[in-house]
Short mmCIF file of C-alpha atoms and ligand atoms in Angstrom, two decimals:
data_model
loop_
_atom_site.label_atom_id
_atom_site.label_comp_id
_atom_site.label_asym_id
_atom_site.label_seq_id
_atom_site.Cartn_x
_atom_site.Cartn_y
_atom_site.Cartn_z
CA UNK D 785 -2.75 -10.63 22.53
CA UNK D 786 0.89 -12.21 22.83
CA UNK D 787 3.26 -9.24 22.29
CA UNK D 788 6.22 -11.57 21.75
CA UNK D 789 7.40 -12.63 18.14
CA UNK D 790 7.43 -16.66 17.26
CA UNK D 791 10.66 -18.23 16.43
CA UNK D 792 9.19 -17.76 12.60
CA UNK D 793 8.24 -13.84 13.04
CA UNK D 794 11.64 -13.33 14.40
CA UNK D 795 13.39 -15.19 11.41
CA UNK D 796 11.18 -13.50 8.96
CA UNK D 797 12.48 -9.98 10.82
CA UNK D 798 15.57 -10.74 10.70
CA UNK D 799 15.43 -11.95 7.41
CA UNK D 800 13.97 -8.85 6.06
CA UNK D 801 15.62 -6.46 8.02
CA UNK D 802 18.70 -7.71 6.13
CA UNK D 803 17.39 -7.52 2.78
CA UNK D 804 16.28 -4.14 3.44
CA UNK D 805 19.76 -2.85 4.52
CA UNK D 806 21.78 -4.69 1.96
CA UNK D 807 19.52 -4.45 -0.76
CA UNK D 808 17.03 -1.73 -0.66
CA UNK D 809 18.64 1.22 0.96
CA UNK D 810 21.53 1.18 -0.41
CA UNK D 811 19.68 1.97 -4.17
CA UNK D 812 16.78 4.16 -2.69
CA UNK D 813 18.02 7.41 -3.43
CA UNK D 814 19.51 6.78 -6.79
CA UNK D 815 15.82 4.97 -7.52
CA UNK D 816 14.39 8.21 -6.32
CA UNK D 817 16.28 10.63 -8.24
CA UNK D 818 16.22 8.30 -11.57
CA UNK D 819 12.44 7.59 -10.56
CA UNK D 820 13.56 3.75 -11.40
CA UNK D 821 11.01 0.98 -11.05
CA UNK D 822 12.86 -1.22 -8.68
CA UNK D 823 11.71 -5.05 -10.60
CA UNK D 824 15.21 -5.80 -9.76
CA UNK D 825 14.16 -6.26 -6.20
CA UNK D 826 11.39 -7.18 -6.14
CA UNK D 827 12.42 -10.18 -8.16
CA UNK D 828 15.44 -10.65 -5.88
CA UNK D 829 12.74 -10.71 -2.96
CA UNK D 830 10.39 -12.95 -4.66
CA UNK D 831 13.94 -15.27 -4.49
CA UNK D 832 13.26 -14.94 -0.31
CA UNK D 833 9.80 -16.66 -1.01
CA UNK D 834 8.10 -14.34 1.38
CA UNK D 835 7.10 -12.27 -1.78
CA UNK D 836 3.67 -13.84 -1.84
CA UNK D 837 3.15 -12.70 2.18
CA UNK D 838 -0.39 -14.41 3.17
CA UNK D 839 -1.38 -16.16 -0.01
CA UNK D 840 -1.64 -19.72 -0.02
CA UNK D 841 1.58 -21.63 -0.45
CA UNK D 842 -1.10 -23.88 -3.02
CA UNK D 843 -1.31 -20.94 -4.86
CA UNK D 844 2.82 -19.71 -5.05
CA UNK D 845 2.27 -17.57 -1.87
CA UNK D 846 3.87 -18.05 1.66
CA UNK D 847 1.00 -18.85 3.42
CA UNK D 848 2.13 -16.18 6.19
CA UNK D 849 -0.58 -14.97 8.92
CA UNK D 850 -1.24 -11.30 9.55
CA UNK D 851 1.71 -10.40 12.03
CA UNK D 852 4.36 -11.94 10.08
CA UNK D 853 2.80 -9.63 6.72
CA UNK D 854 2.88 -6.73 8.43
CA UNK D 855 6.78 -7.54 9.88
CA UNK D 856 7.77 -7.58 6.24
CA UNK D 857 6.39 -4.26 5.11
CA UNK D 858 7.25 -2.53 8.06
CA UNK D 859 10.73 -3.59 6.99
CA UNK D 860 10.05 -2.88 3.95
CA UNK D 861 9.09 0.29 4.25
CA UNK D 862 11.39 1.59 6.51
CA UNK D 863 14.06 0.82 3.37
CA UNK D 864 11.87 2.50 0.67
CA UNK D 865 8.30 3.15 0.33
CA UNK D 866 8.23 3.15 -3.25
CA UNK D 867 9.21 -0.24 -3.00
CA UNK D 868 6.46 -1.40 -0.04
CA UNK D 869 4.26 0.57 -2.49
CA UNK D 870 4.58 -1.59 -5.10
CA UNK D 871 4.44 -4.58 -3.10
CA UNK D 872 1.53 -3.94 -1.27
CA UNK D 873 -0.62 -3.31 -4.35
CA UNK D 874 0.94 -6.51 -5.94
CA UNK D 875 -0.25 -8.98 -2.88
CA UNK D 876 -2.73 -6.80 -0.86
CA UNK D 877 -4.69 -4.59 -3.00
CA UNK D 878 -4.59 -7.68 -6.34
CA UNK D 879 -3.33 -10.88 -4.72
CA UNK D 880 -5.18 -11.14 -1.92
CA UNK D 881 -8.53 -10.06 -3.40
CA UNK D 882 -8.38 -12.60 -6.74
CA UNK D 883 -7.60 -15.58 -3.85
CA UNK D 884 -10.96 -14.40 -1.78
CA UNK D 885 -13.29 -13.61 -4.83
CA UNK D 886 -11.74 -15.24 -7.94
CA UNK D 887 -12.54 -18.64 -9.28
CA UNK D 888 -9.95 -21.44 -9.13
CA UNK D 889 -8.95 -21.20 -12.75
CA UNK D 890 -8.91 -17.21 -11.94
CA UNK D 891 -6.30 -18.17 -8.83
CA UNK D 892 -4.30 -20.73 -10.45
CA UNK D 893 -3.50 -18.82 -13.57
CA UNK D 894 -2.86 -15.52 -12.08
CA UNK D 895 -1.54 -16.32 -8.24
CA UNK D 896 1.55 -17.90 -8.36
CA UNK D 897 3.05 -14.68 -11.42
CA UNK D 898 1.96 -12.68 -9.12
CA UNK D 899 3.89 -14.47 -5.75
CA UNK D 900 6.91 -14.76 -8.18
CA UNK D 901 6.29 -11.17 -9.65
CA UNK D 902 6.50 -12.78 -13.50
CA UNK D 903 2.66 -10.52 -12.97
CA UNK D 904 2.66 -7.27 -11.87
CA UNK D 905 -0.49 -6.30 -10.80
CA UNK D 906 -2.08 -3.11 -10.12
CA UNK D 907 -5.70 -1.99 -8.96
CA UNK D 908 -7.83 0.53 -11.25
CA UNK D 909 -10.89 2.00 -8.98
CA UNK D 910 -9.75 5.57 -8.53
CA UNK D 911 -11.04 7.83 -11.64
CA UNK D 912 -10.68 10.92 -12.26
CA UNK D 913 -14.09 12.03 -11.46
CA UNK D 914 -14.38 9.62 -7.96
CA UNK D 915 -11.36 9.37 -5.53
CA UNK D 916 -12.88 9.35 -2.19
CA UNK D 917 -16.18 8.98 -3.95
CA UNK D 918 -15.72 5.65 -5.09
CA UNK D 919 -19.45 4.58 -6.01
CA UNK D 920 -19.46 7.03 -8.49
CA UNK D 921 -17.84 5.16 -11.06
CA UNK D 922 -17.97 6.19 -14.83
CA UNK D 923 -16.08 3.71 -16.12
CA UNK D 924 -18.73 1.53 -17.86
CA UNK D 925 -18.85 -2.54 -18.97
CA UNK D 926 -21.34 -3.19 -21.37
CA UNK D 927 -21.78 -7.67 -21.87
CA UNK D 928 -21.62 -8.41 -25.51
CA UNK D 929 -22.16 -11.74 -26.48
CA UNK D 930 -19.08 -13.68 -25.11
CA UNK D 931 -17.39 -10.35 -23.81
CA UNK D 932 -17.63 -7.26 -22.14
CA UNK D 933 -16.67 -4.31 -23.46
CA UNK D 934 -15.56 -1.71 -21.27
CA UNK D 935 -14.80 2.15 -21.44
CA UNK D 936 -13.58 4.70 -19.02
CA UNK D 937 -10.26 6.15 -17.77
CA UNK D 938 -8.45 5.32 -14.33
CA UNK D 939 -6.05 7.60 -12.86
CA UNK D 940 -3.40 7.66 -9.77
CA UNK D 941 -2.71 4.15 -10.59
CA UNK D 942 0.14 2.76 -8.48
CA UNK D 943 2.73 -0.09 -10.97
CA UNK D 944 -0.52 1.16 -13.72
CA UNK D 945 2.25 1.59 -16.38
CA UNK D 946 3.82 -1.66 -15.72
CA UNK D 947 1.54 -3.56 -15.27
CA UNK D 948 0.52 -7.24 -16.57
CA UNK D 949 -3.05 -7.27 -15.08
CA UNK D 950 -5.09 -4.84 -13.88
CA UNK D 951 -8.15 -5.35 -11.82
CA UNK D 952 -10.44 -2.76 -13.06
CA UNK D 953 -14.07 -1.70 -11.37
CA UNK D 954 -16.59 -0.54 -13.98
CA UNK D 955 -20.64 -0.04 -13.70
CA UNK D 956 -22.66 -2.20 -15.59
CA UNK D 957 -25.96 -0.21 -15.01
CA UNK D 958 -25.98 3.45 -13.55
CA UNK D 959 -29.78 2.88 -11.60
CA UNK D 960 -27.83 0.42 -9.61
CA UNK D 961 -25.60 2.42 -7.80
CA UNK D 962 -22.66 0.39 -5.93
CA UNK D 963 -25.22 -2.74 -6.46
CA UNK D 964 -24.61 -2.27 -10.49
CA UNK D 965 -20.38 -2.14 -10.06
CA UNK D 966 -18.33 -5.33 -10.99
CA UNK D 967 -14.58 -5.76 -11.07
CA UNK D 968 -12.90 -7.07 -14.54
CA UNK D 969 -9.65 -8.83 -14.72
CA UNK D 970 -7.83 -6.87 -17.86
CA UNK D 971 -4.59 -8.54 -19.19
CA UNK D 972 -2.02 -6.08 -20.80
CA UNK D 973 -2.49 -6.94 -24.55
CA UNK D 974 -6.47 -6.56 -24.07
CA UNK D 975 -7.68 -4.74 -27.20
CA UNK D 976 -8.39 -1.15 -26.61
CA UNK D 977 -6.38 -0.97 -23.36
CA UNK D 978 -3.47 1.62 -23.20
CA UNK D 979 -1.83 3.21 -20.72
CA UNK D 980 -0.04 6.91 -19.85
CA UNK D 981 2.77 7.04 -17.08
CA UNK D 982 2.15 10.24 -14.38
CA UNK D 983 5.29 11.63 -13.72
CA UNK D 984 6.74 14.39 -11.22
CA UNK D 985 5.62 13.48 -8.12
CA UNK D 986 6.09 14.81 -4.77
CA UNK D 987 7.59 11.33 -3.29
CA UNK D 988 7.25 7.28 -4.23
CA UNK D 989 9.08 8.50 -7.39
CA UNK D 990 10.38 5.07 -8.41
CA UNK D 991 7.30 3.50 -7.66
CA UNK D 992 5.23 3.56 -11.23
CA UNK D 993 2.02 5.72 -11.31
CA UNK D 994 -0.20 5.49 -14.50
CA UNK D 995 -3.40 6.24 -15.91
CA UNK D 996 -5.43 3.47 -17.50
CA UNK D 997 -7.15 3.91 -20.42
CA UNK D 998 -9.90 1.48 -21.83
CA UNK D 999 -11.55 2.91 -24.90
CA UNK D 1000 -13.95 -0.46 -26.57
CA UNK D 1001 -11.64 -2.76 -24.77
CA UNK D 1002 -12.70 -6.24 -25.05
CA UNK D 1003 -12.12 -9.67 -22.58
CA UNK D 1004 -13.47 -12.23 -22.39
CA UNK D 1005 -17.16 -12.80 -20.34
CA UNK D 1006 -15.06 -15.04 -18.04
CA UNK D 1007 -12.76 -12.04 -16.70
CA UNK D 1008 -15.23 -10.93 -14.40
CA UNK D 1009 -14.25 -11.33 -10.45
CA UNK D 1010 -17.26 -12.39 -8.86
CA UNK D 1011 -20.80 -11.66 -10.02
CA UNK D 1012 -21.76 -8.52 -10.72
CA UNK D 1013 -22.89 -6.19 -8.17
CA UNK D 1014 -20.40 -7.81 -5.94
CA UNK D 1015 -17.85 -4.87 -7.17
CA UNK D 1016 -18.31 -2.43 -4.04
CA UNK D 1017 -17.54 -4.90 -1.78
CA UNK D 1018 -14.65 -6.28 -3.44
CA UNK D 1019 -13.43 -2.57 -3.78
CA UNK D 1020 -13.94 -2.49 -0.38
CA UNK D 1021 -12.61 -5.46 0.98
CA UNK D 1022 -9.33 -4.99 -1.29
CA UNK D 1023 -8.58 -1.61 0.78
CA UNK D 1024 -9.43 -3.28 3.89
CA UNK D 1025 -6.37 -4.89 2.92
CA UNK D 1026 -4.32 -2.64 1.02
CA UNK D 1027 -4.96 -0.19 3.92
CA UNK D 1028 -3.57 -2.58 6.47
CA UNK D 1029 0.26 -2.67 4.35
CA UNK D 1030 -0.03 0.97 4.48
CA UNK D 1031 -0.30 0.96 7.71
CA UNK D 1032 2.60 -1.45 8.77
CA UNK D 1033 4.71 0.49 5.69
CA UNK D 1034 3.59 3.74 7.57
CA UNK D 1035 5.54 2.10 11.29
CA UNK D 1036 8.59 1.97 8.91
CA UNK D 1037 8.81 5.30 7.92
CA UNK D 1038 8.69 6.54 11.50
CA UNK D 1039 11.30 4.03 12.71
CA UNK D 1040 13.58 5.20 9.46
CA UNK D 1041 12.89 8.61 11.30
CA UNK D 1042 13.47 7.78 14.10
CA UNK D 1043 17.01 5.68 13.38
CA UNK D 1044 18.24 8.65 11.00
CA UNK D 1045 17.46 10.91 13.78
CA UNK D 1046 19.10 9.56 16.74
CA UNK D 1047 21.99 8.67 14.93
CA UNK D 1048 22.37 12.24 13.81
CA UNK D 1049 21.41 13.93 17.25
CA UNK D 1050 24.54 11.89 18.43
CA UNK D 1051 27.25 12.95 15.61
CA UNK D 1052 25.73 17.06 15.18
CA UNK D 1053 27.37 18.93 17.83
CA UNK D 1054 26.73 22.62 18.15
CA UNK D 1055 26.84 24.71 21.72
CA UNK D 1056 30.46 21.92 22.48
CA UNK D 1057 27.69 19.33 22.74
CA UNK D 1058 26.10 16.46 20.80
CA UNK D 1059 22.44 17.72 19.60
CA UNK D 1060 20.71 14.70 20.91
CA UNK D 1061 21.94 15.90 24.80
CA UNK D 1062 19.21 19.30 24.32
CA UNK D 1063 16.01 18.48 25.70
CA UNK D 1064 13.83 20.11 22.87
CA UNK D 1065 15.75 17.73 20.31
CA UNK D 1066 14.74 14.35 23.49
CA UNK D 1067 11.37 16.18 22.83
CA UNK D 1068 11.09 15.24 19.41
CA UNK D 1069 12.19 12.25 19.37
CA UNK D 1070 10.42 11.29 22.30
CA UNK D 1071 7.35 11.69 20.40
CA UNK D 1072 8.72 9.71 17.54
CA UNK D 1073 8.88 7.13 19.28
CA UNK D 1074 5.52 7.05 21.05
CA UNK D 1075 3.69 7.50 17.82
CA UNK D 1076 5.90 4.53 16.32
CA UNK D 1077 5.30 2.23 19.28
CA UNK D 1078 1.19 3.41 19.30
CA UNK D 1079 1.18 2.58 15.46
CA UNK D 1080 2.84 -0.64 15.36
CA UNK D 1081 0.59 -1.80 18.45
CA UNK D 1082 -2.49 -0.46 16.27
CA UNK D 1083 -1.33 -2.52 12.84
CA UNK D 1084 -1.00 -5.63 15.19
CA UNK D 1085 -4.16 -5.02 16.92
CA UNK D 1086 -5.76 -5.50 12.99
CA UNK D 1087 -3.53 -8.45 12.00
CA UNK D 1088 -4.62 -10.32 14.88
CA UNK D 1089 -8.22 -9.88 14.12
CA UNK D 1090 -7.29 -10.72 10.36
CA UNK D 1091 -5.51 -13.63 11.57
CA UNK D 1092 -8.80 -14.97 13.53
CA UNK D 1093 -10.90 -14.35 10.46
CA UNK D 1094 -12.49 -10.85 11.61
CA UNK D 1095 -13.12 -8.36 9.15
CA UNK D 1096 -11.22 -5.32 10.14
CA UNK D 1097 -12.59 -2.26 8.45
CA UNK D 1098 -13.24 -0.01 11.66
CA UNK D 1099 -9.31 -1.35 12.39
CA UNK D 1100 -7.55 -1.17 9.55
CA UNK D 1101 -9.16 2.33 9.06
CA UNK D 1102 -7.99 3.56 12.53
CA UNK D 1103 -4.21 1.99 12.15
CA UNK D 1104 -3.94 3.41 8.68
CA UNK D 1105 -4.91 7.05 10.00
CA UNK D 1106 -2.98 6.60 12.86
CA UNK D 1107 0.33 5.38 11.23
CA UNK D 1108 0.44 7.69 8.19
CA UNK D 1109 -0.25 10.85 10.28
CA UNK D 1110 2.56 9.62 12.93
CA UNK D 1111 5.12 9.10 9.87
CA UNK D 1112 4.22 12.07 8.69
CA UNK D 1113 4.46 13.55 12.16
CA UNK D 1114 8.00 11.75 12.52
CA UNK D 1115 9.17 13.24 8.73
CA UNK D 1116 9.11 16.97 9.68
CA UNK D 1117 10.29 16.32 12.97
CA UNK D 1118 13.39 14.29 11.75
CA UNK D 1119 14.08 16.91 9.40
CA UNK D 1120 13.65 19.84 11.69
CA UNK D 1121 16.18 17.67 13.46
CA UNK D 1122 18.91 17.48 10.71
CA UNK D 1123 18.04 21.19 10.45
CA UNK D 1124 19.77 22.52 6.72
CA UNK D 1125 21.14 19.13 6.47
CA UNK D 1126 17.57 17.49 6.32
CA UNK D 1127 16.15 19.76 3.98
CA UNK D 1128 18.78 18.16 0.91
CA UNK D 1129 18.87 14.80 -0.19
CA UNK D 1130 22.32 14.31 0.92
CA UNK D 1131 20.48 12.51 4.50
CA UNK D 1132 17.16 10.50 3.73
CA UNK D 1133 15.16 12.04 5.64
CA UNK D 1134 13.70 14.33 3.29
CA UNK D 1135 12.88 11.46 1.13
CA UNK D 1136 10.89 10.33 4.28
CA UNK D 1137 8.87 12.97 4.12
CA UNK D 1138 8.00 13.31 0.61
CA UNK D 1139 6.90 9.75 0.59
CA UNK D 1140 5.08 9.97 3.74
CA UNK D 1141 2.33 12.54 2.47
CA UNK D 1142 1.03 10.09 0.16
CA UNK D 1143 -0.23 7.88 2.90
CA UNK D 1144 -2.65 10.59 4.08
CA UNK D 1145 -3.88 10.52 1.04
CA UNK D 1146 -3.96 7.23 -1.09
CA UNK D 1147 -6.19 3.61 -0.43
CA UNK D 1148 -8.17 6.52 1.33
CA UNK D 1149 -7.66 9.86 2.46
CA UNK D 1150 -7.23 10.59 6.64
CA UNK D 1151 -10.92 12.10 6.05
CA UNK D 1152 -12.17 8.88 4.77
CA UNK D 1153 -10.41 6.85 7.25
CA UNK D 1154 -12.36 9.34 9.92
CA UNK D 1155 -15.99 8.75 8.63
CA UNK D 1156 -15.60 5.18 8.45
CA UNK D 1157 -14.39 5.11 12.26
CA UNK D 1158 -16.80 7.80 13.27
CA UNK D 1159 -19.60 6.17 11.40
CA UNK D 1160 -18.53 2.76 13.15
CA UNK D 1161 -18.53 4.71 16.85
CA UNK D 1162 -22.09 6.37 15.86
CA UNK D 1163 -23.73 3.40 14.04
CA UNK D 1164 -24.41 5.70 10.77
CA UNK D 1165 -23.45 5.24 7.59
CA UNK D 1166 -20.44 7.71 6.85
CA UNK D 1167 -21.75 9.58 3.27
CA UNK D 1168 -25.18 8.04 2.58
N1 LIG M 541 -16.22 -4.57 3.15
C1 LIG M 541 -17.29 -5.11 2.53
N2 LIG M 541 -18.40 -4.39 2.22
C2 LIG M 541 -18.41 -3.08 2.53
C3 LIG M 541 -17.33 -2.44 3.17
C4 LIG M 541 -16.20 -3.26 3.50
N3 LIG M 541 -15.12 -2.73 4.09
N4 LIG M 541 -17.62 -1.14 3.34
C5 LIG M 541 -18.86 -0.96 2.85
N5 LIG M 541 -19.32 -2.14 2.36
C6 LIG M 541 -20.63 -2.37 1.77
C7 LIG M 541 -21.73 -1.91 2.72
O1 LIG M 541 -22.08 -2.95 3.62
C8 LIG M 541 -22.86 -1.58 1.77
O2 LIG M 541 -23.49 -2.79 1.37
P1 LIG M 541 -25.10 -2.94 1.37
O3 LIG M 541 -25.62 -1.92 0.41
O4 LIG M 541 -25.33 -4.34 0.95
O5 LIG M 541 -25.53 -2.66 2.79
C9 LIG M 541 -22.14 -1.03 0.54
O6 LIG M 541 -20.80 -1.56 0.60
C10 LIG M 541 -22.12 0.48 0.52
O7 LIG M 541 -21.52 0.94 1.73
P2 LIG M 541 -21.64 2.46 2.21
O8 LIG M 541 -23.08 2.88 2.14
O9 LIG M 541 -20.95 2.60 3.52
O10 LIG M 541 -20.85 3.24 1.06
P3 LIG M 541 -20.57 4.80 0.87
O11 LIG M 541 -20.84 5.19 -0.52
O12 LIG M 541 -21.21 5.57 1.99
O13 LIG M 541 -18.99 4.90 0.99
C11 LIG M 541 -16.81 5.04 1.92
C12 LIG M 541 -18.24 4.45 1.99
C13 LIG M 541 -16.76 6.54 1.84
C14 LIG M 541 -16.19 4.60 3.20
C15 LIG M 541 -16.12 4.41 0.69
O14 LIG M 541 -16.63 4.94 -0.51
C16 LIG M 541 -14.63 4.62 0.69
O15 LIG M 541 -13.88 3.92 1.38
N6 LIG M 541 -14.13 5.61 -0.10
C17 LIG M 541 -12.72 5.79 -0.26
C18 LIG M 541 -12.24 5.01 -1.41
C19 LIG M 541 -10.76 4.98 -1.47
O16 LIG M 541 -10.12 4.55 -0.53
N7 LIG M 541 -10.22 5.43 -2.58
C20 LIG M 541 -8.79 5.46 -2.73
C21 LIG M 541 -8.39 4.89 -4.02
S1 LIG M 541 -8.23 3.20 -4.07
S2 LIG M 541 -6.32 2.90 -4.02
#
């Protein structure tokens, strides 16, 4: 692996690492506090053309391999994770999953909306009855004539409320198991499909969280993705994905920590001296920074096998674990660091922390991500 950064990853760094001062942070904590959906940006970065990441430029996207992706949302996410949040789902979790299983009339009508975010997207598999469970779908899609008609509740859905299209996972025949689950493209004004915003929570408070509801909602026969039976694996391919942003957005949280903290550590005196000059304060930090470095290695050990093609389950998994655990790891520490300070939203860093939980727990929780690398290392399959 070449650890140095093409004249293109560098401008696209740079690039972004601009944005994100000038334009994110600056509006993060008001965004929190309001809990503001940020389409402002997001439009204003779809301006940058890198909104579409690794789409196809043929398809509105910017055509950008793995590295370059994750450069983005690590910048990204170091500004605000609500944002990355949103962005992620929109390209990762929706995007990048209609341009591998969709028809071309799917791609062409929905791709470039959602590169130019005139489509937000958002992904409905998580019920609440099956979270890490995710075969267990109740959601059901019965074919009627020219149309399916499908009924069942998501939950925990991230830009849910806002949302244009939805890609929603239902089971078309219970015997099946994961081999009778298909995944529905549902437009907004569908018949019978509602939705109910979730607020109050912990962190990603501007992001948009919703429930979906689809009581005898109706589309048409075409708005299937795939065949059916092919659902499972697009659920799981879609994560292999999504987890892989969360990942990257994970390295930018710790570097956020990591930048917050040092900067304080050098203004906070107490004892006549500068925080940062005590060794248990070098301690902490120290490990900040060894958990950022080991997590951004581990998100471009991934996007180099994405890049040649590889599917990346077992590494995905492993960088996702990895990077929200050391974020999370970096949050407590940077506000242990800012001592009464941290623990007020007057510095970010407690911001950092209550968006950092999440990660542990959503597109997978650090439990999942363990069976599927210990089922990997043991050749067993990790619930079945
Ligand atoms: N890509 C493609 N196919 C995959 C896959 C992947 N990453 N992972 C599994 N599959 C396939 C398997 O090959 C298997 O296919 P066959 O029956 O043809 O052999 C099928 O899917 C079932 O796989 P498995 O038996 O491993 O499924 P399990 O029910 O044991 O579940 C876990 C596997 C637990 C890993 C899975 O359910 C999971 O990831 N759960 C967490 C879901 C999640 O992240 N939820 C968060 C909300 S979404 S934002």
């Amino acid at each position: 692996m070449n650890f140095d950064l093409t004249d293109e990853q560098q401008m696209i760094k740079e690039t972004m690492k601009r944005f994100t001062d000038e334009k994110i942070v600056p509006v993060a904590r008001e965004n929190d506090i309001n809990e503001r959906f940020p389409k402002d940006i997001l439009k204003k970065m779809a301006s940058l053309g890198f909104l579409g990441g690794p789409i196809e430029e043929k398809y509105g996207g910017a055509g950008l391999e793995y590295i370059s992706y994750s450069i983005m949302t690590e910048e990204i996410g170091r500004g605000c994770s609500s944002v990355r949040t949103t962005l992620s789902v929109q390209i990762s979790l929706v995007g990048l999953t209609i341009q591998r299983w969709g028809s071309e009339e799917q791609k062409k009508k929905y791709l470039p909306g959602l590169c130019s975010m005139d489509i937000i997207g958002c992904f409905g598999l998580t019920e609440p009855g099956a979270g890490s469970d995710a075969v267990n779908q109740s959601t059901t899609a019965v074919l009627q004539k020219d149309e399916w008609m499908i009924n069942g509740a998501k939950t925990w859905i991230s830009n849910g409320g806002v949302a244009d299209l939805a890609i929603v996972f239902a089971q078309t025949d219970k015997k099946k198991g994961h081999e009778g689950l298909a995944a529905f493209l549902i437009e907004r004004d569908a018949p019978g499909f509602s939705n109910i915003n979730i607020r109050g929570k912990l962190g990603l408070r501007s992001s948009n969280t919703a429930q979906l509801i689809m009581e005898n909602c109706r589309i048409p026969k075409t708005n299937i993705l795939g065949e059916v039976g092919d659902g499972f694996k697009i659920a799981m391919s879609a994560l292999d994905n999504g987890r892989y942003s969360v990942a990257a957005g994970c390295v930018g949280i710790a570097q956020a920590c990591i930048d917050a903290s040092v900067k304080y550590a050098k203004e906070r005196k107490q004892f006549d001296k500068p925080i940062g000059s005590f060794q248990l304060v070098q301690d902490m930090i120290a490990r900040m920074v060894v958990d950022t470095e080991a997590a951004r290695l581990l998100v471009s050990n991934a996007g180099h096998l994405k890049n040649k093609g590889i599917k990346t389950t077992r590494e995905t998994s492993i960088a996702k674990y990895f990077a929200s655990e050391a974020a999370m790891r970096a949050a407590t520490d940077a506000i242990q660091i800012h001592g009464g300070y941290g623990y007020s939203d007057e510095y970010p860093v407690e911001r950092y922390f209550r968006d950092a939980k999440v990660n542990t727990i959503y597109e997978g929780t650090s439990q999942i991500q363990k069976l599927i690398i210990g089922k990997d290392a043991l050749g067993i399959q990790a619930i079945r």
